Coordinates of N, CA and C in Angstrom, one line a residue:
V297 N -86.2 68.6 -26.1 CA -85.5 68.4 -25.4 C -85.6 66.7 -25.7
S298 N -84.2 66.4 -25.9 CA -83.9 64.5 -26.3 C -83.2 63.6 -25.2
V299 N -84.0 63.3 -24.8 CA -83.9 61.8 -23.5 C -83.0 60.2 -24.1
I300 N -81.9 59.6 -24.0 CA -81.4 58.9 -24.2 C -80.9 57.7 -23.2
W301 N -82.6 57.0 -23.3 CA -82.4 56.0 -22.5 C -81.2 54.8 -22.2
F302 N -80.6 54.3 -20.9 CA -79.3 53.2 -21.0 C -80.0 52.5 -20.1
P303 N -79.6 51.6 -19.6 CA -79.8 50.6 -18.4 C -78.7 50.9 -17.6
A304 N -78.8 51.1 -16.2 CA -77.5 51.6 -14.9 C -76.8 49.9 -15.6
L305 N -75.7 50.8 -14.9 CA -74.2 49.9 -15.2 C -73.5 49.7 -13.4
G306 N -73.9 48.1 -12.6 CA -73.0 48.1 -11.4 C -74.1 48.3 -10.6
R307 N -74.2 48.2 -9.3 CA -74.8 47.9 -8.2 C -75.4 49.1 -8.0
K308 N -74.4 50.0 -8.1 CA -74.1 51.7 -7.0 C -75.7 52.3 -8.3
T309 N -75.9 51.7 -9.5 CA -77.0 52.3 -9.7 C -77.8 51.9 -10.3
D310 N -78.4 50.6 -9.3 CA -79.6 50.1 -9.8 C -80.7 50.6 -9.8
G311 N -81.5 50.3 -10.3 CA -82.4 50.9 -11.2 C -82.8 51.3 -12.4
T312 N -83.0 52.5 -13.1 CA -83.2 52.8 -14.1 C -81.9 54.4 -14.4
V313 N -81.4 55.1 -15.3 CA -80.2 55.8 -15.6 C -81.5 56.5 -17.5
F314 N -81.7 58.2 -17.0 CA -81.4 58.7 -18.1 C -81.1 60.2 -18.3
R315 N -80.0 59.8 -20.1 CA -79.4 60.9 -20.4 C -80.1 61.9 -20.5
I316 N -80.2 63.7 -20.0 CA -81.8 64.2 -20.6 C -80.3 65.2 -21.9
H317 N -80.2 65.5 -22.6 CA -79.6 66.5 -23.8 C -80.8 68.2 -23.1
T318 N -80.9 68.9 -23.1 CA -81.3 70.3 -23.0 C -80.7 71.6 -23.1
K319 N -80.8 73.1 -23.2 CA -80.7 74.0 -22.9 C -81.0 74.8 -21.8
A320 N -80.6 76.0 -21.4 CA -81.1 77.0 -21.2 C -80.3 78.2 -20.6
E321 N -81.2 79.0 -20.1 CA -79.8 80.1 -20.8 C -79.6 80.7 -19.6
G322 N -78.0 80.8 -20.4 CA -76.9 81.4 -19.5 C -76.8 82.5 -19.3
L323 N -75.6 83.3 -18.8 CA -74.8 84.7 -19.0 C -74.6 85.4 -20.2
M324 N -75.6 86.1 -20.0 CA -75.3 87.2 -22.0 C -77.1 86.6 -21.9
D325 N -77.7 85.9 -21.8 CA -78.4 85.5 -23.1 C -77.8 84.7 -24.0
V326 N -76.9 83.8 -23.3 CA -76.6 83.0 -24.5 C -77.5 81.8 -23.5
A327 N -77.5 80.8 -25.0 CA -77.9 79.6 -25.1 C -76.4 78.4 -24.1
V328 N -76.9 77.2 -23.1 CA -76.4 76.6 -22.6 C -76.3 75.3 -22.7
P329 N -75.7 74.2 -23.3 CA -76.2 73.1 -23.8 C -75.6 72.4 -22.2
L330 N -76.7 71.4 -21.9 CA -76.5 70.9 -20.7 C -76.9 69.3 -21.0
E331 N -75.8 68.5 -20.2 CA -76.0 66.7 -20.5 C -76.3 67.0 -18.7
L332 N -77.5 66.1 -18.6 CA -78.2 66.5 -17.0 C -78.0 64.2 -17.2
V333 N -78.0 63.3 -16.4 CA -77.8 62.2 -15.6 C -78.4 62.2 -15.1
F334 N -79.5 61.0 -14.3 CA -80.2 61.2 -13.6 C -80.5 59.8 -13.1
H335 N -80.4 59.4 -12.2 CA -79.7 57.8 -11.3 C -81.2 57.8 -10.7
L336 N -82.5 57.0 -10.8 CA -83.0 56.4 -9.9 C -82.9 54.6 -9.5
P337 N -82.6 54.7 -8.4 CA -82.9 53.9 -7.5 C -84.2 53.0 -7.2
V338 N -84.3 51.9 -6.9 CA -85.3 50.9 -7.6 C -86.1 51.7 -6.5
N339 N -85.9 52.5 -5.1 CA -87.4 52.8 -4.0 C -87.2 54.2 -5.0
Y340 N -87.3 54.8 -5.9 CA -87.7 56.4 -6.4 C -88.9 56.4 -7.1
P341 N -89.4 57.0 -6.6 CA -89.3 58.6 -6.3 C -89.3 58.5 -4.2
L342 N -89.1 57.8 -3.8 CA -88.6 57.7 -2.7 C -88.1 58.1 -1.9
C343 N -86.8 58.3 -2.8 CA -85.4 59.0 -2.5 C -84.7 59.9 -3.1
L344 N -84.4 60.7 -3.5 CA -83.1 61.2 -4.0 C -83.2 60.8 -4.8
P345 N -82.9 61.3 -6.5 CA -82.2 60.2 -7.0 C -80.5 61.1 -7.4
G346 N -80.0 60.4 -8.1 CA -78.7 60.1 -8.5 C -78.3 62.0 -9.6
I347 N -77.9 62.8 -9.7 CA -78.0 63.5 -11.0 C -76.2 63.9 -10.7
S348 N -75.6 63.8 -12.1 CA -75.1 64.5 -12.6 C -75.0 65.6 -13.5
I349 N -74.2 66.7 -13.7 CA -74.6 67.8 -14.6 C -73.1 67.3 -15.5
N350 N -73.1 67.9 -16.9 CA -72.2 68.3 -17.9 C -72.7 68.8 -18.6
S351 N -71.0 70.0 -19.5 CA -70.9 70.8 -20.1 C -69.9 71.5 -20.2
E352 N -69.9 72.2 -22.1 CA -68.8 73.0 -22.1 C -68.7 73.7 -22.2
H353 N -70.5 74.2 -21.8 CA -69.9 76.1 -21.5 C -70.0 76.4 -20.1
L354 N -70.0 75.3 -19.0 CA -69.4 75.9 -17.7 C -68.5 74.6 -17.2
T355 N -67.7 75.9 -16.3 CA -66.5 74.6 -15.8 C -67.4 73.8 -14.4
R356 N -66.4 73.4 -13.8 CA -66.5 72.1 -12.9 C -66.5 72.5 -12.0
A357 N -66.2 74.1 -11.4 CA -66.9 74.1 -10.5 C -68.8 74.8 -10.9
Q358 N -68.9 75.8 -11.6 CA -70.5 76.1 -12.1 C -71.5 73.9 -11.9
C359 N -70.7 73.0 -12.4 CA -71.3 72.5 -12.5 C -72.2 71.6 -11.6
V360 N -70.8 71.9 -10.6 CA -71.2 70.9 -8.7 C -72.0 71.9 -8.3
T361 N -72.1 73.3 -8.5 CA -73.2 74.2 -8.4 C -75.0 74.3 -8.4
V362 N -74.8 73.8 -9.9 CA -75.5 73.8 -10.5 C -76.2 72.0 -10.3
K363 N -75.3 71.0 -9.5 CA -75.9 70.2 -9.4 C -76.8 70.4 -7.5
E364 N -75.5 70.4 -7.0 CA -76.3 71.2 -5.8 C -78.1 72.0 -5.6
K365 N -77.7 73.0 -5.9 CA -79.0 74.0 -6.8 C -80.5 72.4 -6.7
L366 N -79.9 71.6 -7.6 CA -81.0 71.0 -8.9 C -81.0 69.8 -7.7
L367 N -80.6 69.5 -6.2 CA -80.6 68.2 -5.6 C -81.3 69.2 -4.0
E368 N -81.0 70.0 -3.9 CA -82.0 70.8 -2.6 C -83.9 71.2 -3.5
Q369 N -84.1 71.0 -4.4 CA -84.7 71.3 -5.6 C -86.0 69.8 -5.2
A370 N -85.1 68.7 -5.2 CA -85.5 67.7 -5.5 C -86.6 66.9 -4.3
E371 N -85.5 67.7 -2.7 CA -85.8 67.3 -2.0 C -87.7 67.7 -1.3
N372 N -88.2 69.3 -2.4 CA -89.1 69.6 -2.0 C -90.0 68.9 -3.1
L373 N -89.5 67.7 -4.0 CA -90.7 67.0 -4.9 C -90.7 65.5 -4.6
L374 N -89.9 65.3 -3.5 CA -90.4 63.7 -2.9 C -92.3 63.4 -2.7
S375 N -91.5 61.5 -2.9 CA -92.4 60.9 -3.2 C -93.1 60.9 -4.1
G376 N -93.3 61.8 -5.1 CA -93.4 62.3 -6.6 C -92.7 62.4 -7.8
P377 N -93.3 62.0 -8.9 CA -91.7 61.8 -10.3 C -91.3 63.0 -9.9
M378 N -89.7 63.3 -10.2 CA -89.6 65.0 -9.9 C -88.4 64.9 -11.4
V379 N -88.0 63.8 -12.9 CA -86.8 64.1 -13.0 C -87.8 65.4 -14.5
H380 N -89.2 65.3 -14.9 CA -89.7 66.8 -15.6 C -89.2 67.9 -15.3
E381 N -89.5 67.2 -13.6 CA -90.1 69.4 -13.0 C -88.5 69.9 -12.9
L382 N -87.1 69.0 -12.1 CA -86.0 69.4 -12.3 C -85.4 69.8 -13.7
V383 N -86.0 69.3 -14.5 CA -85.4 69.7 -15.7 C -85.4 70.7 -16.5
L384 N -86.9 71.1 -15.9 CA -88.1 72.8 -16.0 C -87.3 73.3 -15.4
W385 N -87.3 73.4 -13.9 CA -86.6 74.1 -13.5 C -85.2 75.2 -13.5
I386 N -84.5 73.5 -13.6 CA -82.6 74.1 -14.6 C -83.0 74.9 -15.3
Q387 N -84.2 74.6 -17.0 CA -84.6 75.3 -18.0 C -84.4 77.1 -17.5
Q388 N -85.5 77.4 -16.6 CA -86.0 78.1 -15.6 C -84.9 79.5 -15.2
N389 N -83.8 78.0 -14.1 CA -83.3 78.9 -13.1 C -82.0 78.5 -13.5
L390 N -81.2 78.1 -14.6 CA -79.9 78.4 -14.4 C -79.0 80.2 -14.3
R391 N -79.7 80.7 -15.1 CA -79.4 82.1 -15.7 C -79.4 82.8 -14.0
C392 N -79.8 82.7 -13.3 CA -79.7 82.7 -11.1 C -79.5 81.9 -10.6
I393 N -79.2 81.2 -10.9 CA -78.1 80.0 -10.6 C -76.5 80.6 -10.9
L394 N -76.0 80.6 -11.7 CA -74.4 81.1 -12.1 C -74.3 82.7 -11.7
N395 N -75.3 83.9 -11.4 CA -75.3 84.8 -11.5 C -74.9 84.8 -9.4
Q396 N -74.9 83.5 -8.9 CA -75.0 83.7 -7.6 C -73.2 84.1 -7.5
P397 N -72.5 84.9 -6.9 CA -71.6 84.9 -6.6 C -70.2 83.6 -5.7
E398 N -70.6 82.8 -5.4 CA -69.9 81.9 -5.0 C -69.8 80.7 -6.6
T399 N -70.1 81.2 -7.5 CA -70.6 80.0 -8.7 C -68.7 80.5 -9.4
G400 N -68.3 79.0 -9.4 CA -67.1 79.0 -10.4 C -66.1 79.9 -8.5
S401 N -65.8 80.3 -7.7 CA -65.3 80.8 -6.6 C -64.7 79.8 -6.1
G402 N -65.0 78.4 -6.2 CA -64.0 77.3 -5.3 C -62.8 76.7 -6.2
S403 N -62.0 76.0 -5.3 CA -61.0 75.7 -6.9 C -61.5 74.9 -7.4
E404 N -61.3 74.3 -9.2 CA -61.8 73.2 -9.6 C -61.1 72.2 -9.4
E405 N -59.9 72.5 -9.4 CA -59.1 71.2 -7.9 C -59.5 70.6 -7.2
S406 N -59.4 71.1 -6.4 CA -60.2 70.7 -5.2 C -61.2 70.4 -5.0
T407 N -62.1 70.2 -5.7 CA -63.6 69.5 -5.6 C -63.0 67.7 -7.1
F408 N -62.7 68.5 -8.4 CA -62.2 67.2 -8.9 C -61.1 67.2 -9.1
P409 N -60.3 66.3 -8.3 CA -58.6 66.3 -8.5 C -58.8 65.1 -9.9
T410 N -57.8 65.9 -10.2 CA -57.3 64.9 -11.5 C -56.3 63.8 -11.1
S411 N -56.5 62.9 -11.9 CA -55.8 61.3 -12.1 C -54.9 61.6 -13.2
P412 N -53.5 61.3 -12.7 CA -52.1 61.8 -13.3 C -52.6 59.8 -14.5
T413 N -53.8 59.3 -14.7 CA -53.3 57.9 -14.9 C -54.3 58.0 -15.9
V414 N -55.3 59.3 -16.6 CA -56.2 58.6 -17.4 C -56.1 60.7 -18.2
D415 N -55.8 60.8 -19.1 CA -55.9 61.6 -20.0 C -57.3 62.8 -19.7
D416 N -57.4 63.5 -19.8 CA -57.9 65.1 -19.4 C -59.1 64.1 -20.7
G417 N -58.3 64.6 -22.3 CA -59.3 64.5 -23.2 C -59.9 63.5 -24.2
L418 N -59.6 62.6 -23.3 CA -59.5 61.1 -24.4 C -61.0 60.4 -24.0
W419 N -61.7 60.3 -25.0 CA -63.2 59.7 -24.9 C -63.1 59.2 -25.8
I420 N -64.2 57.6 -25.4 CA -64.5 56.4 -26.1 C -66.5 56.6 -26.6
T421 N -66.1 56.1 -27.2 CA -67.8 56.9 -27.8 C -68.3 54.8 -28.4
L422 N -69.5 54.4 -28.6 CA -69.8 53.4 -29.2 C -70.9 54.2 -29.9
L423 N -71.2 53.4 -30.8 CA -71.9 53.6 -32.5 C -72.2 52.9 -32.9
H424 N -73.7 53.0 -32.9 CA -74.2 51.1 -34.1 C -75.7 51.5 -34.7
L425 N -74.8 51.3 -36.3 CA -75.5 51.2 -37.4 C -76.2 49.8 -38.2
D426 N -77.5 50.9 -38.3 CA -78.5 49.9 -38.8 C -78.7 49.0 -40.1
H427 N -77.2 49.7 -40.6 CA -77.0 48.9 -42.7 C -75.8 49.4 -42.7
M428 N -75.7 48.8 -43.9 CA -74.7 49.4 -45.2 C -74.8 48.8 -46.0
R429 N -75.6 49.7 -46.9 CA -75.5 48.3 -48.3 C -73.9 49.1 -49.6
A430 N -74.0 50.3 -49.3 CA -72.7 49.8 -49.9 C -70.7 49.7 -49.1
K431 N -71.1 48.8 -48.4 CA -69.8 48.8 -48.1 C -68.7 48.9 -47.8
T432 N -68.3 48.5 -49.5 CA -66.4 49.0 -49.5 C -66.2 50.1 -48.8
K433 N -67.4 51.2 -49.8 CA -66.9 52.6 -50.1 C -68.1 52.6 -48.3
Y434 N -68.4 52.0 -47.9 CA -68.1 52.9 -46.6 C -67.0 52.7 -45.8
V435 N -67.2 51.5 -45.6 CA -66.3 51.0 -45.1 C -64.3 51.9 -44.8
K436 N -64.5 52.3 -46.5 CA -63.5 53.5 -46.7 C -63.5 54.8 -46.4
T437 N -64.7 55.1 -45.9 CA -65.1 56.7 -45.7 C -65.1 57.0 -44.0
V438 N -65.1 55.4 -43.3 CA -64.9 55.6 -41.9 C -63.4 55.3 -41.7
Q439 N -63.2 54.2 -42.5 CA -61.6 54.6 -42.4 C -61.0 56.3 -42.7
K440 N -61.0 56.6 -43.2 CA -60.9 58.4 -43.4 C -60.4 59.2 -42.7
W441 N -62.1 59.1 -42.2 CA -62.4 60.6 -41.1 C -61.7 60.1 -39.6
A442 N -62.0 58.6 -39.7 CA -60.7 58.0 -38.6 C -58.9 59.2 -38.8
S443 N -59.2 58.9 -39.2 CA -57.5 58.3 -39.4 C -57.6 59.6 -39.9
D444 N -58.3 61.5 -40.6 CA -58.4 62.6 -40.3 C -58.7 63.6 -39.1
L445 N -59.2 62.5 -38.2 CA -59.2 63.8 -36.8 C -58.7 62.6 -35.8
R446 N -57.4 61.7 -36.2 CA -56.4 60.9 -35.0 C -57.5 60.2 -33.8
L447 N -58.6 59.1 -34.5 CA -59.3 57.9 -33.7 C -59.0 56.4 -34.2
T448 N -58.6 56.4 -33.0 CA -58.2 54.9 -32.9 C -60.1 54.2 -32.8
G449 N -60.0 52.9 -32.7 CA -61.2 52.8 -32.0 C -61.2 51.2 -33.0
R450 N -62.3 50.0 -33.4 CA -63.0 49.8 -33.9 C -64.2 49.8 -35.0
L451 N -64.5 49.2 -36.7 CA -65.5 49.4 -37.3 C -65.8 47.7 -37.3
M452 N -66.9 47.7 -36.3 CA -66.9 45.7 -36.4 C -68.3 45.5 -37.0
F453 N -68.6 44.2 -37.5 CA -69.2 43.2 -37.6 C -69.9 42.4 -37.8
M454 N -70.4 42.3 -36.8 CA -71.2 40.7 -36.5 C -71.9 39.6 -37.1
G455 N -72.6 39.6 -37.7 CA -74.0 38.7 -38.2 C -74.3 40.4 -39.3
K456 N -75.7 40.7 -38.3 CA -76.0 42.2 -38.7 C -75.6 43.2 -38.0
V457 N -74.5 42.7 -37.1 CA -74.6 43.5 -36.0 C -73.5 44.6 -36.6
I458 N -73.6 45.8 -37.2 CA -72.6 47.2 -36.9 C -72.1 47.7 -36.1
L459 N -71.0 47.8 -35.2 CA -71.0 49.3 -34.6 C -69.5 49.5 -34.5
I460 N -69.8 50.9 -34.7 CA -67.9 51.1 -34.4 C -68.2 51.6 -33.1
L461 N -66.5 51.6 -33.2 CA -65.9 52.3 -31.7 C -64.6 53.2 -31.7
L462 N -64.7 54.7 -31.3 CA -63.9 55.4 -31.2 C -63.7 55.6 -29.6
Q463 N -62.2 56.5 -29.4 CA -61.4 56.5 -29.5 C -60.8 57.9 -29.7
G464 N -61.1 58.4 -28.7 CA -60.2 59.9 -28.6 C -60.6 61.3 -27.7
D465 N -59.9 62.3 -28.8 CA -60.3 63.9 -28.4 C -61.9 63.6 -28.6
R466 N -62.8 64.2 -27.3 CA -63.8 64.3 -27.5 C -64.4 65.1 -28.6
S467 N -64.2 66.3 -28.7 CA -63.8 67.2 -29.9 C -63.7 66.3 -31.1
N468 N -62.9 65.9 -31.3 CA -62.9 65.3 -32.7 C -64.5 64.2 -32.9
I469 N -64.3 63.4 -31.9 CA -65.8 62.7 -32.0 C -66.5 63.2 -32.4
K470 N -66.9 64.4 -31.7 CA -68.1 65.3 -32.1 C -68.2 65.7 -33.1
E471 N -67.0 65.7 -34.3 CA -66.9 66.2 -35.6 C -66.6 65.0 -36.4
Y472 N -67.0 63.8 -36.2 CA -67.2 62.7 -36.6 C -68.8 62.3 -36.9
L473 N -69.6 62.5 -35.3 CA -70.8 62.5 -35.6 C -71.3 63.6 -36.9
I474 N -70.3 64.6 -36.6 CA -71.5 65.7 -37.3 C -71.0 65.0 -39.4
L475 N -69.9 64.2 -38.9 CA -69.9 64.3 -40.6 C -70.3 63.2 -40.8
Q476 N -70.7 61.7 -40.2 CA -71.4 61.1 -40.2 C -73.3 60.5 -41.2
K477 N -73.3 62.3 -40.3 CA -74.6 61.9 -40.4 C -74.7 63.4 -41.2
T478 N -74.3 63.7 -42.0 CA -74.1 65.7 -43.1 C -73.9 64.6 -44.6
S479 N -72.5 63.8 -44.1 CA -72.7 63.2 -45.5 C -73.2 61.9 -45.5
K480 N -73.0 62.3 -47.3 CA -73.8 61.1 -48.0 C -72.6 59.4 -48.1
V481 N -72.7 59.2 -46.9 CA -71.8 58.0 -46.8 C -72.2 56.4 -46.9
D482 N -73.3 56.1 -47.7 CA -74.1 55.3 -48.0 C -75.0 55.5 -49.4
V483 N -75.8 54.3 -49.9 CA -77.0 54.5 -50.6 C -78.3 53.8 -50.6
D484 N -79.2 54.8 -50.7 CA -80.1 53.9 -50.8 C -80.8 52.9 -52.0
S485 N -82.0 52.2 -51.6 CA -82.7 50.9 -52.1 C -82.3 51.8 -53.3
S486 N -82.7 52.0 -54.3 CA -82.6 52.8 -55.4 C -81.4 52.6 -56.0
G487 N -80.3 52.5 -55.5 CA -79.0 52.7 -55.8 C -78.3 54.5 -55.9
K488 N -78.8 55.7 -55.2 CA -79.0 56.6 -54.8 C -78.4 57.1 -53.7
K489 N -77.2 58.5 -54.1 CA -76.3 58.5 -52.6 C -77.3 58.7 -51.5
C490 N -77.1 59.2 -50.7 CA -77.8 58.9 -49.2 C -77.1 59.3 -48.2
K491 N -77.7 60.0 -47.0 CA -76.7 60.1 -45.6 C -77.6 59.7 -44.9
E492 N -76.2 59.1 -43.3 CA -76.6 58.3 -42.7 C -78.0 58.7 -41.2
K493 N -78.8 57.5 -42.0 CA -79.8 58.2 -40.8 C -81.0 57.2 -39.9
M494 N -79.8 55.7 -39.9 CA -80.3 55.0 -39.0 C -78.8 54.8 -37.8
I495 N -78.2 55.9 -37.4 CA -77.6 55.7 -37.1 C -77.2 56.1 -35.5
S496 N -77.0 54.9 -34.2 CA -77.5 56.1 -32.6 C -76.1 56.2 -32.1
V497 N -76.1 56.6 -31.4 CA -75.3 56.7 -29.5 C -74.9 56.0 -28.7
L498 N -75.3 54.6 -28.7 CA -75.2 54.0 -28.0 C -74.5 53.6 -25.8
F499 N -73.0 55.0 -26.5 CA -73.1 55.2 -25.1 C -71.3 56.1 -25.1
E500 N -71.3 56.8 -24.6 CA -69.6 58.0 -24.0 C -69.3 58.3 -23.4
T501 N -68.7 57.2 -23.2 CA -67.4 58.1 -21.8 C -66.2 58.9 -22.2
K502 N -65.7 58.8 -20.9 CA -64.4 59.6 -20.3 C -63.8 58.1 -20.3
V503 N -62.9 58.2 -21.2 CA -61.0 57.0 -20.9 C -61.4 56.4 -19.3
Q504 N -61.3 55.4 -19.2 CA -61.2 55.6 -17.5 C -59.9 54.5 -17.5
T505 N -58.8 54.0 -16.6 CA -57.2 53.6 -16.1 C -57.8 52.0 -16.8
E506 N -59.2 51.6 -16.6 CA -59.4 50.1 -17.0 C -59.4 49.8 -18.1
H507 N -59.4 51.1 -18.6 CA -60.0 50.5 -20.2 C -58.7 50.5 -20.8
K508 N -59.1 50.3 -22.0 CA -57.6 50.0 -22.9 C -57.6 51.5 -24.2
R509 N -56.2 51.4 -24.6 CA -56.1 52.5 -25.3 C -55.9 51.9 -26.6
F510 N -56.7 51.7 -27.6 CA -56.3 52.0 -28.7 C -55.2 52.1 -29.8
L511 N -54.7 51.6 -30.2 CA -53.0 52.1 -30.9 C -53.8 53.2 -32.8
A512 N -54.4 51.7 -32.9 CA -55.0 52.1 -33.9 C -56.5 51.9 -34.5
F513 N -57.2 52.1 -35.9 CA -58.5 52.0 -36.1 C -58.7 50.2 -36.7
E514 N -59.2 49.2 -36.9 CA -59.0 48.7 -37.4 C -61.1 48.1 -37.9
V515 N -60.9 47.9 -39.1 CA -62.2 46.7 -39.4 C -61.9 45.5 -39.0
K516 N -62.7 44.7 -38.3 CA -62.8 43.7 -38.0 C -64.2 42.8 -37.9
E517 N -64.3 41.3 -38.8 CA -64.9 40.6 -38.5 C -65.7 39.4 -37.5
Y518 N -66.4 39.6 -37.1 CA -66.4 38.5 -35.9 C -67.6 37.4 -36.2
S519 N -66.9 36.2 -35.7 CA -68.0 35.3 -36.2 C -69.4 34.9 -35.5
S520 N -68.7 35.3 -33.7 CA -69.8 34.8 -32.9 C -70.1 36.2 -32.1
L521 N -70.9 36.0 -31.4 CA -71.5 37.1 -30.0 C -69.6 36.6 -29.0
D522 N -69.7 35.2 -28.9 CA -68.4 35.0 -27.6 C -66.9 36.2 -28.8
E523 N -66.9 36.1 -29.4 CA -65.2 36.5 -30.1 C -65.5 38.0 -29.9
L524 N -67.3 38.5 -30.0 CA -67.1 39.7 -30.3 C -67.4 40.3 -29.0
Q525 N -67.9 39.5 -27.3 CA -67.2 39.6 -25.7 C -65.4 40.1 -25.6
K526 N -64.9 38.8 -26.1 CA -63.9 39.5 -26.1 C -63.7 40.3 -26.0
E527 N -63.3 41.0 -27.3 CA -62.6 42.2 -28.2 C -63.1 43.0 -27.1
F528 N -64.4 43.3 -26.4 CA -65.0 44.6 -25.5 C -64.4 43.8 -24.3
E529 N -64.4 43.0 -23.6 CA -63.6 42.3 -22.3 C -62.4 42.6 -22.4
T530 N -61.9 42.4 -23.3 CA -60.0 43.0 -24.2 C -60.1 44.0 -23.4
A531 N -60.3 45.4 -24.4 CA -60.7 46.3 -23.7 C -60.6 47.1 -22.9
G532 N -61.5 46.1 -21.8 CA -62.0 46.7 -20.1 C -63.6 46.8 -20.4
L533 N -64.5 46.6 -21.1 CA -65.6 47.3 -21.8 C -66.7 46.0 -21.5
K534 N -66.1 45.6 -20.7 CA -67.5 44.9 -20.0 C -68.6 44.6 -19.3
K535 N -68.3 45.5 -19.1 CA -69.7 45.8 -18.3 C -70.7 46.5 -19.8
L536 N -70.0 47.7 -20.3 CA -71.4 48.4 -21.4 C -70.7 47.4 -22.4
F537 N -70.9 46.3 -22.2 CA -71.1 45.5 -23.7 C -72.6 44.5 -23.1
S538 N -72.2 44.2 -21.7 CA -73.3 43.6 -21.5 C -74.9 44.6 -21.1
A539 N -74.3 46.0 -20.9 CA -75.7 46.8 -21.1 C -76.1 47.6 -22.0
F540 N -75.4 47.9 -23.6 CA -75.2 48.1 -24.8 C -75.7 46.8 -25.6
V541 N -74.5 45.9 -26.0 CA -74.5 45.2 -27.2 C -75.1 44.3 -27.2
L542 N -76.1 43.4 -25.4 CA -76.0 42.2 -25.9 C -77.5 42.5 -26.2
G543 N -78.3 43.4 -26.3 CA -79.4 43.8 -26.8 C -79.8 43.1 -27.8
L544 N -78.7 44.1 -28.3 CA -79.0 44.3 -30.1 C -78.9 42.9 -31.1
V545 N -78.2 41.7 -30.5 CA -77.8 40.4 -30.4 C -79.2 39.1 -30.6
K546 N -79.7 39.9 -29.9 CA -80.8 38.5 -29.6 C -82.4 39.1 -29.7

C-alpha cells in the first residue's frame, strides 16, 4: 500500500487528507486497483472521516456502494484511529460488496450528473523534479513526450525548483509517467545515462470549470516566486499552488 499525504484544501476539508493507493480482490479473482481518499477533520476520530473512492476498474455506481460500505464500517470504529483498519477491511471485503445485486444497478448519470462544461477525460497533474543534469537533452525529451501524447501545460524552472504541469487525457498522463520513470532521460554524477529516480507527483485532479485549458506545452523560466505564483493563479490553480508549491521554495 502506498500512501501520499497532502495538505487539505479549503474550509470544507480542514484537517488532514490521505490518498492511499492499494489493491483488493474483486470479481473473478481479479486484483482491483483502488484510490482511497480520506479527509480527516480536526476532531477526528470523534467524527467520521470524509471518504472518496476511485478506480478505473469499477463503475461510478460501484464506487458509491464501496464508499457507503466503508462509512458504515467507520461508524463501528468511532473514537479510535480507523484509516488503517478501513483499508484492511476493504481489501478483505471488496469481492463480497461487488457481488451484492444492487451494486451497479442504479443509474450512474443520476448519481453523478455530468457537467457539460467539464471534459470528462481531461486531467491536470503537477510533477516535481529534484534536478536536471543534462538539461538541454532532458527538456527536449519532455517536449517530445508531451507532443507525442497530446499533452499541454508547462515545464517550469524557478531557481532550483523544477515543475512539470501536464494537462490532457488521464491515460496519456499515466503513459507519460511511465516514460518518465523508465527512460534514461538524464545523466548521473559521472556522466552516464540514467533513469529519473527523484520525481514526485504533487497532485492530480480532474480539470474543473475554473481551471485554464492550456493550448500548448511551453518551457518557461521564472525569476521570482511571485512570477511563478501568478502563472498558477492565471491557470485557476491558486489553492493548489499554496498547498503544494510554496513548501518547495521555503
